[in-house]
């Protein structure tokens, strides 16, 4: 399994890791954040034109600096929303 390690962080994000959208992700508006392992990260859609609403479960497709690039989670990745 390939890992993308963050500079200056002990945490590694592995492929297909899930996050939950905290603030609406909209690349055009320049907004978005997601919660990963209890921490809030800046987040943007990996594919231009995609948007995600607060509470959506997303898959991390890449890390760019301190920003997560995310994609839609497939049905098998959905988790129960509380």
Coordinates of N, CA, C and O in Angstrom, one line a residue:
X1 N 0.9 -1.2 0.0 CA 0.0 0.0 0.0 C 0.9 1.2 0.0 O 1.8 1.3 0.8
X2 N 0.6 2.2 -0.9 CA 1.4 3.4 -1.0 C 0.9 4.4 0.0 O -0.2 4.6 0.3
X3 N 1.9 5.1 0.6 CA 1.6 6.1 1.6 C 2.1 7.4 1.2 O 3.2 7.5 0.6
X4 N 1.4 8.5 1.4 CA 1.8 9.9 1.1 C 2.1 10.5 2.5 O 1.2 10.7 3.3
X5 N 3.4 10.7 2.8 CA 3.7 11.2 4.1 C 3.8 12.8 4.0 O 4.3 13.3 3.0
X6 N 3.3 13.4 5.0 CA 3.3 14.9 5.1 C 4.6 15.4 5.7 O 5.0 14.9 6.7
X7 N 5.2 16.4 5.1 CA 6.4 17.0 5.7 C 6.1 17.6 7.0 O 5.1 18.3 7.1
X8 N 6.9 17.3 8.0 CA 6.7 17.9 9.3 C 5.6 17.3 10.1 O 5.2 17.8 11.1
X9 N 5.1 16.2 9.7 CA 4.0 15.5 10.4 C 4.4 14.0 10.5 O 5.0 13.4 9.7
X10 N 3.9 13.5 11.6 CA 4.2 12.0 11.8 C 3.1 11.2 11.2 O 3.2 10.0 11.1
X11 N 2.0 11.9 10.7 CA 0.9 11.1 10.2 C 1.1 10.8 8.7 O 1.5 11.7 8.0
X12 N 0.8 9.7 8.3 CA 0.8 9.3 6.9 C -0.6 9.0 6.5 O -1.4 8.4 7.2
X13 N -1.0 9.5 5.3 CA -2.3 9.3 4.8 C -2.2 8.2 3.7 O -1.5 8.3 2.7
X14 N -2.9 7.1 3.9 CA -2.8 6.0 3.0 C -3.9 6.1 1.9 O -4.9 6.8 2.1
X15 N -3.7 5.5 0.8 CA -4.7 5.6 -0.3 C -6.0 5.1 0.2 O -6.1 4.2 1.0
X16 N -7.1 5.7 -0.3 CA -8.5 5.3 0.0 C -8.9 5.6 1.4 O -9.8 5.0 1.9
X17 N -8.2 6.5 2.1 CA -8.6 6.9 3.4 C -9.8 7.8 3.4 O -9.9 8.6 2.5
X18 N -10.7 7.6 4.3 CA -11.9 8.4 4.3 C -11.8 9.6 5.2 O -11.1 9.6 6.2
X19 N -12.6 10.6 4.8 CA -12.7 11.8 5.6 C -14.2 12.3 5.5 O -14.9 11.8 4.6
X20 N -14.6 13.1 6.5 CA -16.0 13.6 6.5 C -15.9 15.2 6.2 O -15.1 15.9 6.9
X21 N -16.7 15.6 5.3 CA -16.7 17.1 4.9 C -17.2 17.9 6.1 O -18.3 17.5 6.6
X22 N -16.5 18.9 6.5 CA -16.9 19.8 7.6 C -17.6 21.0 7.1 O -18.6 21.4 7.5
X23 N -16.9 21.6 6.1 CA -17.5 22.8 5.4 C -17.6 22.5 3.9 O -16.7 21.8 3.3
X24 N -18.6 22.9 3.2 CA -18.9 22.6 1.8 C -17.6 22.8 1.0 O -16.9 23.8 1.1
X25 N -17.3 21.8 0.2 CA -16.1 21.8 -0.7 C -16.6 22.3 -2.0 O -17.4 21.7 -2.7
X26 N -16.0 23.4 -2.4 CA -16.4 24.1 -3.7 C -15.1 24.8 -4.2 O -14.8 25.8 -3.7
X27 N -14.5 24.2 -5.2 CA -13.2 24.8 -5.7 C -13.4 26.2 -6.3 O -12.6 27.0 -6.2
X28 N -14.6 26.4 -7.0 CA -14.8 27.7 -7.6 C -14.9 28.8 -6.5 O -14.3 29.9 -6.6
X29 N -15.6 28.5 -5.4 CA -15.7 29.4 -4.3 C -14.5 29.5 -3.4 O -14.3 30.4 -2.6
X30 N -13.6 28.5 -3.6 CA -12.4 28.4 -2.8 C -12.7 28.0 -1.3 O -12.0 28.4 -0.4
X31 N -13.7 27.2 -1.1 CA -14.1 26.8 0.2 C -14.0 25.3 0.4 O -14.0 24.5 -0.6
X32 N -13.8 24.9 1.7 CA -13.9 23.5 2.0 C -12.9 23.0 3.0 O -11.8 23.5 3.1
X33 N -13.4 22.2 3.9 CA -12.6 21.5 4.9 C -13.2 20.2 5.2 O -14.4 19.9 4.9
X34 N -12.4 19.3 5.7 CA -12.8 17.9 6.0 C -12.1 17.5 7.3 O -11.0 18.0 7.6
X35 N -12.7 16.5 8.0 CA -12.2 16.0 9.2 C -11.6 14.6 8.9 O -12.2 13.8 8.4
X36 N -10.3 14.5 9.3 CA -9.5 13.3 9.1 C -8.9 13.0 10.4 O -8.1 13.8 11.0
X37 N -9.1 11.8 11.0 CA -8.5 11.4 12.2 C -8.7 12.4 13.3 O -7.8 12.7 14.1
X38 N -9.9 13.1 13.4 CA -10.2 14.0 14.4 C -9.6 15.4 14.2 O -9.8 16.3 15.0
X39 N -8.9 15.6 13.1 CA -8.3 16.9 12.8 C -8.9 17.5 11.6 O -9.3 16.8 10.6
X40 N -9.1 18.9 11.5 CA -9.7 19.6 10.4 C -8.6 20.0 9.4 O -7.6 20.5 9.8
X41 N -8.8 19.7 8.2 CA -7.9 19.9 7.1 C -8.6 20.8 6.0 O -9.8 20.7 5.8
X42 N -7.8 21.7 5.3 CA -8.4 22.3 4.1 C -8.6 21.2 3.1 O -7.8 20.2 3.1
X43 N -9.6 21.3 2.3 CA -9.9 20.3 1.4 C -10.5 20.9 0.1 O -11.2 21.9 0.1
X44 N -10.1 20.3 -1.0 CA -10.6 20.7 -2.4 C -11.0 19.4 -3.1 O -10.4 18.3 -2.9
X45 N -11.9 19.6 -4.1 CA -12.3 18.4 -4.9 C -11.1 18.1 -5.9 O -10.5 19.0 -6.5
X46 N -10.8 16.8 -6.0 CA -9.8 16.4 -6.9 C -10.2 16.6 -8.4 O -9.3 16.9 -9.2
X47 N -11.5 16.5 -8.6 CA -12.0 16.8 -10.0 C -12.7 18.1 -10.0 O -13.7 18.3 -9.3
X48 N -12.3 19.0 -10.9 CA -12.9 20.3 -11.0 C -14.4 20.1 -11.3 O -14.8 19.2 -12.1
X49 N -15.2 20.9 -10.7 CA -16.7 20.8 -10.9 C -17.4 20.0 -9.9 O -18.6 20.2 -9.7
X50 N -16.7 19.1 -9.2 CA -17.3 18.4 -8.1 C -17.5 19.3 -6.9 O -16.6 20.1 -6.6
X51 N -18.6 19.1 -6.2 CA -18.8 19.8 -4.9 C -19.3 18.8 -3.9 O -19.9 17.7 -4.3
X52 N -19.0 19.0 -2.6 CA -19.4 18.1 -1.6 C -20.0 18.9 -0.4 O -19.5 20.0 -0.1
X53 N -21.0 18.4 0.2 CA -21.7 19.1 1.3 C -21.2 18.6 2.6 O -20.7 17.5 2.7
X54 N -21.4 19.4 3.6 CA -21.1 19.1 5.0 C -21.7 17.7 5.4 O -22.9 17.5 5.1
X55 N -21.0 16.8 6.0 CA -21.5 15.5 6.3 C -21.2 14.4 5.3 O -21.3 13.3 5.6
X56 N -20.9 14.8 4.1 CA -20.6 13.8 3.0 C -19.3 13.1 3.4 O -18.3 13.7 4.0
X57 N -19.2 11.8 3.1 CA -18.0 11.0 3.3 C -17.3 11.0 1.9 O -17.9 10.8 0.9
X58 N -16.0 11.3 2.0 CA -15.2 11.4 0.8 C -13.9 10.6 0.9 O -13.5 10.2 2.0
X59 N -13.3 10.3 -0.2 CA -12.1 9.5 -0.3 C -10.9 10.5 -0.6 O -11.0 11.3 -1.5
X60 N -9.8 10.4 0.2 CA -8.7 11.2 -0.1 C -7.9 10.6 -1.3 O -7.4 9.5 -1.2
X61 N -7.8 11.4 -2.4 CA -7.1 10.9 -3.5 C -5.7 11.4 -3.6 O -4.8 10.8 -4.2
X62 N -5.4 12.5 -2.9 CA -4.0 13.1 -2.9 C -3.9 14.1 -1.8 O -4.9 14.6 -1.2
X63 N -2.6 14.4 -1.4 CA -2.4 15.5 -0.5 C -1.5 16.5 -1.2 O -0.5 16.1 -1.8
X64 N -1.9 17.8 -1.1 CA -1.1 18.9 -1.7 C -0.7 19.8 -0.6 O -1.6 20.6 -0.2
X65 N 0.5 19.8 -0.1 CA 0.9 20.6 1.0 C 0.1 20.1 2.2 O 0.1 19.0 2.6
X66 N -0.7 21.1 2.8 CA -1.5 20.8 4.0 C -3.0 20.7 3.5 O -3.9 20.9 4.3
X67 N -3.2 20.4 2.3 CA -4.6 20.4 1.7 C -4.9 19.0 1.2 O -4.1 18.3 0.5
X68 N -6.1 18.5 1.5 CA -6.5 17.2 1.0 C -7.3 17.4 -0.3 O -8.1 18.3 -0.5
X69 N -7.0 16.5 -1.3 CA -7.7 16.5 -2.5 C -8.6 15.3 -2.4 O -8.1 14.2 -2.2
X70 N -9.9 15.5 -2.6 CA -10.9 14.4 -2.3 C -11.8 14.1 -3.5 O -12.0 14.9 -4.4
X71 N -12.3 12.9 -3.4 CA -13.3 12.5 -4.5 C -14.4 11.8 -3.8 O -14.4 11.5 -2.6
X72 N -15.5 11.6 -4.5 CA -16.7 11.0 -4.0 C -16.4 9.6 -3.5 O -15.7 8.8 -4.1
X73 N -17.0 9.2 -2.4 CA -16.8 7.9 -1.8 C -17.8 7.0 -2.5 O -19.0 7.4 -2.8
X74 N -17.4 5.8 -2.8 CA -18.3 4.8 -3.4 C -19.2 4.3 -2.3 O -18.9 4.4 -1.1
X75 N -20.3 3.6 -2.6 CA -21.3 3.1 -1.6 C -20.6 2.3 -0.5 O -20.9 2.4 0.6
X76 N -19.6 1.5 -0.9 CA -19.0 0.6 0.1 C -18.2 1.4 1.1 O -17.8 0.9 2.2
X77 N -17.9 2.7 0.8 CA -17.1 3.5 1.7 C -18.0 4.3 2.6 O -17.5 5.0 3.5
X78 N -19.3 4.3 2.4 CA -20.1 5.2 3.2 C -20.1 4.7 4.7 O -20.0 3.5 5.0
X79 N -20.2 5.7 5.6 CA -20.2 5.3 7.0 C -21.5 5.9 7.5 O -22.1 6.9 7.0
X80 N -22.0 5.4 8.7 CA -23.2 5.9 9.3 C -22.9 7.4 9.8 O -22.0 7.6 10.5
X81 N -23.8 8.3 9.4 CA -23.7 9.7 9.8 C -24.4 9.8 11.1 O -25.5 9.3 11.3
X82 N -23.8 10.5 12.1 CA -24.3 10.7 13.4 C -24.9 12.0 13.6 O -24.5 13.0 13.0

